[in-house]
Short mmCIF file of C-alpha atoms in Angstrom, two decimals:
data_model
loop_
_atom_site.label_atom_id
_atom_site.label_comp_id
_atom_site.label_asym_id
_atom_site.label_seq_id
_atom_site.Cartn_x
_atom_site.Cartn_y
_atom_site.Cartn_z
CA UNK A 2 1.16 -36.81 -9.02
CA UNK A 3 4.41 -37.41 -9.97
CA UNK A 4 7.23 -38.86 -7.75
CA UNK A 5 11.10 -38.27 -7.07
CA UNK A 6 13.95 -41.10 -7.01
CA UNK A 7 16.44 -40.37 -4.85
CA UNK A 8 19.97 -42.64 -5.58
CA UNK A 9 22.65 -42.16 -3.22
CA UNK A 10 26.18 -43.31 -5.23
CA UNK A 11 29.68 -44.05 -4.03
CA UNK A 12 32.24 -45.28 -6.67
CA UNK A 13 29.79 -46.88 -9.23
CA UNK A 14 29.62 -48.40 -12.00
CA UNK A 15 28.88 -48.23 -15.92
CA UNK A 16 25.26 -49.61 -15.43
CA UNK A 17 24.13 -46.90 -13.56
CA UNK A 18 24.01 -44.39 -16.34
CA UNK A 19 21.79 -47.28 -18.28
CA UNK A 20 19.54 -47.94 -15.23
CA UNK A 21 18.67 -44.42 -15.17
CA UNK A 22 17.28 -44.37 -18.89
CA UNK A 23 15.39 -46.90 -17.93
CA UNK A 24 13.76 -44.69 -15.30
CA UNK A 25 13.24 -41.95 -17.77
CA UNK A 26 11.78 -44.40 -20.58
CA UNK A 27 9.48 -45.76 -18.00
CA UNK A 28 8.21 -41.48 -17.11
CA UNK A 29 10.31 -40.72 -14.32
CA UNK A 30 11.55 -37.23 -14.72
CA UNK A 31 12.59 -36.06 -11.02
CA UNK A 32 15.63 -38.02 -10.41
CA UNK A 33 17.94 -36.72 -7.66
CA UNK A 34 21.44 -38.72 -7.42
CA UNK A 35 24.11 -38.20 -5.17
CA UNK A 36 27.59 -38.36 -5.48
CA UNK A 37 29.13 -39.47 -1.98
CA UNK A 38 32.40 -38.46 -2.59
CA UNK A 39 32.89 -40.88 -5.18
CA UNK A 40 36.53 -40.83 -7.18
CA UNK A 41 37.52 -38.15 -9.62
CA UNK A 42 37.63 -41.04 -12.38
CA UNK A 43 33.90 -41.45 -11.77
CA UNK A 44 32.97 -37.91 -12.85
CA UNK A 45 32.18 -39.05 -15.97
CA UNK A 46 29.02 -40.83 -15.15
CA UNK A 47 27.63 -38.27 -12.50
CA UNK A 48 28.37 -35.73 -15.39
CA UNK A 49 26.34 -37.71 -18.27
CA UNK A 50 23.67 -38.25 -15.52
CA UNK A 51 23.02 -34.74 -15.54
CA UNK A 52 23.70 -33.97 -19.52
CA UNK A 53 21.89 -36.67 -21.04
CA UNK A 54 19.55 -37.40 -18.76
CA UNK A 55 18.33 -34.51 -16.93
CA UNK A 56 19.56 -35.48 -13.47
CA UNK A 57 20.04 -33.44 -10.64
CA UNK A 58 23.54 -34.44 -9.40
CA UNK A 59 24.29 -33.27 -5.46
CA UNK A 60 27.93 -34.11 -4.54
CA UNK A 61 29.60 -34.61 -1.62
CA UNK A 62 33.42 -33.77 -1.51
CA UNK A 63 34.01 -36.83 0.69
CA UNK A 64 31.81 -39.87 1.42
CA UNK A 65 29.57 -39.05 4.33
CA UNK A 66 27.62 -42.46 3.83
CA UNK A 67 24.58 -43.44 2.95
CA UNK A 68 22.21 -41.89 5.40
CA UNK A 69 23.90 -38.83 4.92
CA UNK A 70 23.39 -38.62 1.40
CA UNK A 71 19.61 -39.57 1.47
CA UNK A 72 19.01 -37.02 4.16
CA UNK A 73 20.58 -34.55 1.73
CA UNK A 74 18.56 -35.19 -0.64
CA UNK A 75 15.36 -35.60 1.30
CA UNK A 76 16.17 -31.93 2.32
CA UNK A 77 16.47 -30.75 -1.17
CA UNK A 78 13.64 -32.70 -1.85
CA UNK A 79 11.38 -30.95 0.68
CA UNK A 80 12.45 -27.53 -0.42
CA UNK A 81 12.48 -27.81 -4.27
CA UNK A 82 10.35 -30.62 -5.41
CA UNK A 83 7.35 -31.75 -2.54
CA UNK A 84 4.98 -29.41 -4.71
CA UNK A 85 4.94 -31.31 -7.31
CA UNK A 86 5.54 -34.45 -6.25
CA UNK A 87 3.54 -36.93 -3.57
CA UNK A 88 6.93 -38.65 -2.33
CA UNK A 89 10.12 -40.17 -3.09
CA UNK A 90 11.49 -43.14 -3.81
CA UNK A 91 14.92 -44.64 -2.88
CA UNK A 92 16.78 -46.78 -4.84
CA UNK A 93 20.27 -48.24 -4.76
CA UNK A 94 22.65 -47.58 -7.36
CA UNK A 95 23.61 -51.25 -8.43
CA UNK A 96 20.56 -51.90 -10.44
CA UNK A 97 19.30 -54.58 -7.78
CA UNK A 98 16.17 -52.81 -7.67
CA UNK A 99 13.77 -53.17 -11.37
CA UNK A 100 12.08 -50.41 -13.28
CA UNK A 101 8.99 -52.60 -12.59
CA UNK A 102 9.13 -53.11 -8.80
CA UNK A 103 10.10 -49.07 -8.73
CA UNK A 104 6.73 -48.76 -11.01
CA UNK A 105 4.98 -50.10 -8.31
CA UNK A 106 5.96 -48.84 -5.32
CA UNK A 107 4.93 -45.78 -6.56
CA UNK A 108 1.67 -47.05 -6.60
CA UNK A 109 1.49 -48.60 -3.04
CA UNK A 110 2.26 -44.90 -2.46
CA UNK A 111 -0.36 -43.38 -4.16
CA UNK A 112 -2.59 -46.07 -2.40
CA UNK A 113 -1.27 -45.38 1.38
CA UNK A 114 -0.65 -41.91 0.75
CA UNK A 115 0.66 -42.02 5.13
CA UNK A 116 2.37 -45.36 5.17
CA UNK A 117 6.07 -45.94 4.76
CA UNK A 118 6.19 -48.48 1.75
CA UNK A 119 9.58 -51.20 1.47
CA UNK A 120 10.19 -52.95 -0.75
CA UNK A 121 10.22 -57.01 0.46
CA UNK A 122 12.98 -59.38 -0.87
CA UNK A 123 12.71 -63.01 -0.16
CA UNK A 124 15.42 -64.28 1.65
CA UNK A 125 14.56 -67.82 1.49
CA UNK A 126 15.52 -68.14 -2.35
CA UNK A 127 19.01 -69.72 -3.11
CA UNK A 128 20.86 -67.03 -5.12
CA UNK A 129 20.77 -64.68 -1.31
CA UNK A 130 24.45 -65.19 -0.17
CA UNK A 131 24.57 -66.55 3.33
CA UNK A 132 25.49 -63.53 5.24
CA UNK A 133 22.57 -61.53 3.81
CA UNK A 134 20.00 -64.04 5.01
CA UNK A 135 21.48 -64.45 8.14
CA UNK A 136 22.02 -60.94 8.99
CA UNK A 137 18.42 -59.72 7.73
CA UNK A 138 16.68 -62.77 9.69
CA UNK A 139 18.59 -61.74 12.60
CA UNK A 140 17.81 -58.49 12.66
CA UNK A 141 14.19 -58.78 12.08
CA UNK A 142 13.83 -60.89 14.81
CA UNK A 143 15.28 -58.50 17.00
CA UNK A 144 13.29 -55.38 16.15
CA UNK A 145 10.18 -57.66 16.49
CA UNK A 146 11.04 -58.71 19.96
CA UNK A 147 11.27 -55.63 21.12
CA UNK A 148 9.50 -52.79 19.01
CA UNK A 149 6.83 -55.34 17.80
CA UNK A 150 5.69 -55.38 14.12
CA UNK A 151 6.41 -57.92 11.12
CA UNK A 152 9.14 -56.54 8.53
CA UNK A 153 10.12 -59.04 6.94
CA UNK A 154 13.05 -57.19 4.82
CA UNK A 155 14.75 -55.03 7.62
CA UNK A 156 17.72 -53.45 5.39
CA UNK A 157 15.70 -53.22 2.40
CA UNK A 158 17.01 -49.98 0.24
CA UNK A 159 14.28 -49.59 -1.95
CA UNK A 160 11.63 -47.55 0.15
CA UNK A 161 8.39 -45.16 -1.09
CA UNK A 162 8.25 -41.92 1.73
CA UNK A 163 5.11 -39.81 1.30
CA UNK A 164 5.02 -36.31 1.93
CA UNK A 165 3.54 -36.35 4.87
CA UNK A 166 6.65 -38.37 6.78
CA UNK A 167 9.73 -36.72 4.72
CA UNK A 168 9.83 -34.08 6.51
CA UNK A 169 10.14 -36.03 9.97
CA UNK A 170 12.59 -38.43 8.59
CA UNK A 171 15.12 -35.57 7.90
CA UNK A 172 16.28 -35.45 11.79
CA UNK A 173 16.66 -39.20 12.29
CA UNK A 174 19.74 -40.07 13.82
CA UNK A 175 22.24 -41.96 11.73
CA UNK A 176 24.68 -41.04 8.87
CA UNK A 177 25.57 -44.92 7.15
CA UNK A 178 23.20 -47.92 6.67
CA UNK A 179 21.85 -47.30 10.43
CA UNK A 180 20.02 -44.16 9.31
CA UNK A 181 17.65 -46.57 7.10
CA UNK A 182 17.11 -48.82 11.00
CA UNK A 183 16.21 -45.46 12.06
CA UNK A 184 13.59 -45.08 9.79
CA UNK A 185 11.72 -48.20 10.57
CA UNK A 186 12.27 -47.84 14.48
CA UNK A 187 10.23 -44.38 14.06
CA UNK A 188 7.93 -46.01 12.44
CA UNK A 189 6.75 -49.13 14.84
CA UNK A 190 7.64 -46.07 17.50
CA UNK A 191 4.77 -43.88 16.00
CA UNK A 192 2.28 -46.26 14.79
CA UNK A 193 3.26 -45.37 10.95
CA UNK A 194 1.36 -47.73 8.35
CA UNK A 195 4.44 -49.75 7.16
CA UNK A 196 2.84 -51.43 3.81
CA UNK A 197 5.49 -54.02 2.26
CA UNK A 198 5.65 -54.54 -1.67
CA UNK A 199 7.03 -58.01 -3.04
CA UNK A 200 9.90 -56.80 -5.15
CA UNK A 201 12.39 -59.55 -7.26
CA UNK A 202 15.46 -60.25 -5.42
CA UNK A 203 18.53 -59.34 -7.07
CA UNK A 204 21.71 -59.62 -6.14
CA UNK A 205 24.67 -59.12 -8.91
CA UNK A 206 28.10 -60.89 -8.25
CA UNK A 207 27.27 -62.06 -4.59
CA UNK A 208 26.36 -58.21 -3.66
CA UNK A 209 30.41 -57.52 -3.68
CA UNK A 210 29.20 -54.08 -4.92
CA UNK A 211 27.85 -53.29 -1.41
CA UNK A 212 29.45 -50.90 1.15
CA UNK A 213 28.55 -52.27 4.26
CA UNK A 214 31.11 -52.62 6.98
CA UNK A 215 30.08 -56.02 8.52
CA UNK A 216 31.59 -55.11 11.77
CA UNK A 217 31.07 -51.11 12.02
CA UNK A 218 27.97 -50.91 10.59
CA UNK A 219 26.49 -53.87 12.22
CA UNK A 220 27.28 -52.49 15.91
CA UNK A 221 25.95 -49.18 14.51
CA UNK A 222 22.67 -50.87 13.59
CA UNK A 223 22.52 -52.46 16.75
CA UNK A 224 23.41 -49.84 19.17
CA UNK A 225 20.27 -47.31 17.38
CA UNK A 226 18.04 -50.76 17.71
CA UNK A 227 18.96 -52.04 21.67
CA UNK A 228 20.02 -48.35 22.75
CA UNK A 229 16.98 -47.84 24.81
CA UNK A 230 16.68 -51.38 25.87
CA UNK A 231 20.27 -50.83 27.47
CA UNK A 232 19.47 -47.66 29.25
CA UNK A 233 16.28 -49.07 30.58
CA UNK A 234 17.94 -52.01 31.95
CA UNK A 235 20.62 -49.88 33.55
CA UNK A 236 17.84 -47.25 35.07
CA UNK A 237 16.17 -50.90 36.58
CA UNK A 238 19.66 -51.88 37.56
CA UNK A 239 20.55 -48.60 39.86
CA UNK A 240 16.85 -48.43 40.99
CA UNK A 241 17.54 -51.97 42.40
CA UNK A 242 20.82 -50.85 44.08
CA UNK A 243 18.76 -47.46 45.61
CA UNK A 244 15.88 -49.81 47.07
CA UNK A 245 18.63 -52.11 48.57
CA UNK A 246 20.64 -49.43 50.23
CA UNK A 247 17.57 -47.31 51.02
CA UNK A 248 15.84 -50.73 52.67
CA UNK A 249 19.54 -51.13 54.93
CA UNK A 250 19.75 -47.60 56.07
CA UNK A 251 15.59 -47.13 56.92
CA UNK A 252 16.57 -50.21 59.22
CA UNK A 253 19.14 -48.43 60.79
CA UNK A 254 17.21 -45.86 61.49
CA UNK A 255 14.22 -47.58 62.94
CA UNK A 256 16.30 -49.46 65.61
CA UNK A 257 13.77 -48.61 68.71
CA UNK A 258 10.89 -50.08 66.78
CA UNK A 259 10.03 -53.92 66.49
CA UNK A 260 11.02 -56.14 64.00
CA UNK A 261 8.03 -56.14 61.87
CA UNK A 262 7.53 -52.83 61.83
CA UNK A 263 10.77 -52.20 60.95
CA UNK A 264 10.91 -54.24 57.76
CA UNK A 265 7.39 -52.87 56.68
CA UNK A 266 8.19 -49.25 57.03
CA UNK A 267 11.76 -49.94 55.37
CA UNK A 268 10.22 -51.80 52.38
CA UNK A 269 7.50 -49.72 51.80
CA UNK A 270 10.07 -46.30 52.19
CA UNK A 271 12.78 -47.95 49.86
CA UNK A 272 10.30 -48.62 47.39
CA UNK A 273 8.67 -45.96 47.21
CA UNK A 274 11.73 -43.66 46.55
CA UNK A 275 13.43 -46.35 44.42
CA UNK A 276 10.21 -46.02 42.45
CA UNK A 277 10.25 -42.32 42.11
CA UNK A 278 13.96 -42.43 41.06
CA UNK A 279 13.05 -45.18 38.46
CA UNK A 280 9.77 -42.97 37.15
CA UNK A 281 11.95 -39.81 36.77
CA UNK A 282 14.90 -41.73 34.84
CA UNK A 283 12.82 -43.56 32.72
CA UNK A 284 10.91 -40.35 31.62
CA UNK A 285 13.54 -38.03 30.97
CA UNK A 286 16.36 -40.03 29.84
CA UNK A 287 15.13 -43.87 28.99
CA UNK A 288 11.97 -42.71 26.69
CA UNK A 289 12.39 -39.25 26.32
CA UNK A 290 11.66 -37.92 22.90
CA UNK A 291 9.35 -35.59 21.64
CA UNK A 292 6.08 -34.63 24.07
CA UNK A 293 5.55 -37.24 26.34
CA UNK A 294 1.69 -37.87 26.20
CA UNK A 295 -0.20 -37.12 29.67
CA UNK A 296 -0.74 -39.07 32.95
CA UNK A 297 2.53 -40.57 32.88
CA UNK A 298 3.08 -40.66 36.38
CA UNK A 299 -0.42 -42.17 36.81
CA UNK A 300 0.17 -44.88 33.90
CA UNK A 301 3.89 -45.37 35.54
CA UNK A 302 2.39 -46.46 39.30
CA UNK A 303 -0.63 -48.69 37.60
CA UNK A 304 1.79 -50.65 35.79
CA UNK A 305 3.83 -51.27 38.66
CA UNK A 306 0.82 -52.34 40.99
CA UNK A 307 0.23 -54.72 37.66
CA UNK A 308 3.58 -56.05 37.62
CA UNK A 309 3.68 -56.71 41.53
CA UNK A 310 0.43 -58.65 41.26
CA UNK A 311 1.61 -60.54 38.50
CA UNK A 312 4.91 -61.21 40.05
CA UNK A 313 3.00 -62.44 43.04
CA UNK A 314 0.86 -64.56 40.71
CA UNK A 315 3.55 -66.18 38.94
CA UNK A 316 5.68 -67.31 41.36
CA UNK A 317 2.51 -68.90 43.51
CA UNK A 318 1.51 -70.76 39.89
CA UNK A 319 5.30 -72.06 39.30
CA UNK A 320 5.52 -72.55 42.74
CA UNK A 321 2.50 -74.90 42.84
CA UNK A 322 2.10 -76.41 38.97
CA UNK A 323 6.03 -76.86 38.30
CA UNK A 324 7.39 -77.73 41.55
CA UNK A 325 9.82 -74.68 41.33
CA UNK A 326 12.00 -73.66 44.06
CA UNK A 327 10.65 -69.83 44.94
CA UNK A 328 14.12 -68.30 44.28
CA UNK A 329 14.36 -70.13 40.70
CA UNK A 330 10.51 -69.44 40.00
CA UNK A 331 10.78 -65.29 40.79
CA UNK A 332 13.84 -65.33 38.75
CA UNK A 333 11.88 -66.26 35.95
CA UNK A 334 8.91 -64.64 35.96
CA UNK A 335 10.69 -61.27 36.82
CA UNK A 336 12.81 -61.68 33.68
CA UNK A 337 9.48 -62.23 32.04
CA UNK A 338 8.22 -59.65 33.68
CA UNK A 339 11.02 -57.11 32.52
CA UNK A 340 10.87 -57.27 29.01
CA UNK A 341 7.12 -57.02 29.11
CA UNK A 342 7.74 -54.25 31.39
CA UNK A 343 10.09 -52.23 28.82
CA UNK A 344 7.36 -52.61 25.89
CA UNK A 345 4.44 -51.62 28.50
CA UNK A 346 6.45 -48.52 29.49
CA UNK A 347 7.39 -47.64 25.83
CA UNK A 348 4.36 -48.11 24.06
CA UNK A 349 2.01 -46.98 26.80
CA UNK A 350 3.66 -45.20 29.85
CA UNK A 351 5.43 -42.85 27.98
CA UNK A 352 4.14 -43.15 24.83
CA UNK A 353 4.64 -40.03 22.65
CA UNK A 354 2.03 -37.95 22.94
CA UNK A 355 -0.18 -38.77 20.02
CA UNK A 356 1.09 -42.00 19.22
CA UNK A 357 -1.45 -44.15 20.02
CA UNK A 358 -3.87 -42.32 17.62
CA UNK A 359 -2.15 -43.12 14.43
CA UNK A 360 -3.35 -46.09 12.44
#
């Protein structure tokens, strides 16, 4: 079947009209590209993209950025062209991205007909200016520590999307470069195939034709990325605080009693509430999303007999092999223990329900 490129467009330039013959010459005949509120002097282009080239041209009056115009035309996509076509491709309007490595993304998607394809640069090559490399090997590392997964090209605009995930990607959260993050956390999120394509790496006049907002678009990026991460650590955080307070005032209360029954009955009632509190925030604000798969409360209550166990465990073996202070040696396997924690309660606890079956 055939397939659609979609080319979101603010402000560019003379080569884009020439890029998209290409695409025709090389068979492509369902090309969307949309006008984000480029300049009235630019008119000219959009309008020979449609005249001599048989584009569809959707315009924006204003620029609503780049994740707004791909999920426009993802939607018009779904409505007006997913019957006779298996998926879309994205492309940037610069001309970074070849006829070729277009040509064959289209067949990686033919290939994994439910896998989001991307298209892999290598960063390691000279002509990559600095902040690219740094930014997309940052970034990468970051979404690997804690989604898991290898991506190796993280902000990579050249992407193949199957039919059978367009239709979820239209309510992703993000309307500039962040929507694009948003697309690859749902992806390690849901188990989606991700297949990556070697593509050349071009980048024309030091990429100064990019709009990226360092600043903006980076925190943007990495608030969608560490979002969860943060309100996990804050639900831990206030669960702490409740077990503390809850483990004073249970004291209080069991004045008549001896001292050892005291501090069992207060630990055991602090924790236990602290740990109800924790369950219920993590599963309807930290992870909540879609339908939570079953057992959670089960899953929730194993993992923290596991993670008491191992605490235990750790702190005996630092204890005893590295001649660690116990203070010093809970601190760090508890901060061990937290991160593995987060992915364990994510990816498993409350998992989405489904999840886990996808390939």
């Amino acid at each position: 079947m055939a397939v659609s490129i979609l080319i979101p467009a603010f402000y560019p330039d003379l080569n884009l009209p020439a890029y998209v013959r290409e695409l025709c010459e090389a068979g492509f005949s369902h090309i969307v590209v949309i006008d984000d509120g480029s300049f009235q002097e630019k008119q000219e282009i959009f309008q020979r993209l449609e005249t001599e080239y048989g584009c569809l041209v959707l315009r924006h009056a204003v620029n609503m950025g780049k994740g707004r115009a791909l999920k426009d035309a993802l939607n018009y996509y779904q409505v007006f062209l997913s019957r006779e076509c298996s998926g879309v491709i994205t492309a940037d309007c610069d001309g970074q991205h070849t006829v070729e490595d277009i040509r064959r993304m289209g067949q990686a998607m033919e290939e994994h007909p439910d896998s989001l394809i991307l298209g892999a640069r290598d960063f390691d090559q000279k002509s990559v200016p600095a902040k690219s490399r740094v930014g997309n090997k940052l970034t990468r590392t970051v979404m690997r520590l804690f989604y898991g997964g290898k991506i190796s090209d993280t902000q990579t605009g050249l992407r193949a999307i199957p039919n059978s995930l367009v239709e979820e990607y239209l309510t992703l959260p993000g309307e500039r470069f962040e929507f694009e993050t948003a697309m690859l956390l749902t992806a390690l999120r849901r188990k989606t195939r991700i297949e990556e394509v070697p593509i050349q790496t071009v980048y024309l006049d030091g990429n100064k034709s990019t709009h990226f907002r360092p600043v903006a678009d980076s925190w943007a990026i990495y608030k969608l990325i560490l979002g969860t991460f943060f309100k996990y650590s804050l639900s831990s955080l206030s669960s702490c605080l409740i077990d503390f307070a809850l483990f004073q005032l249970l004291l209080l209360a069991l004045g008549s009693l001896s001292w050892e029954v005291k501090v069992t009955l207060a630990t055991v009632g602090a924790r236990v509430c602290s740990s109800l509190y924790n369950y219920a925030v993590n599963r309807q604000l930290v992870f909540s999303r879609g339908r939570l798969g079953k057992g959670t409360f089960l899953k929730y209550y194993i993992l923290c007999a596991a993670q008491m166990l191992c605490s235990a465990g750790g702190v005996l073996l630092f204890c005893q092999w590295a001649r660690l202070p116990e203070l010093p040696a809970k601190i760090v396997v508890d901060g061990v223990l937290f991160f593995i924690s987060y992915r364990i309660q994510r990816n498993w606890v409350f998992a989405e329900r489904g999840e886990k079956e996808k390939s």
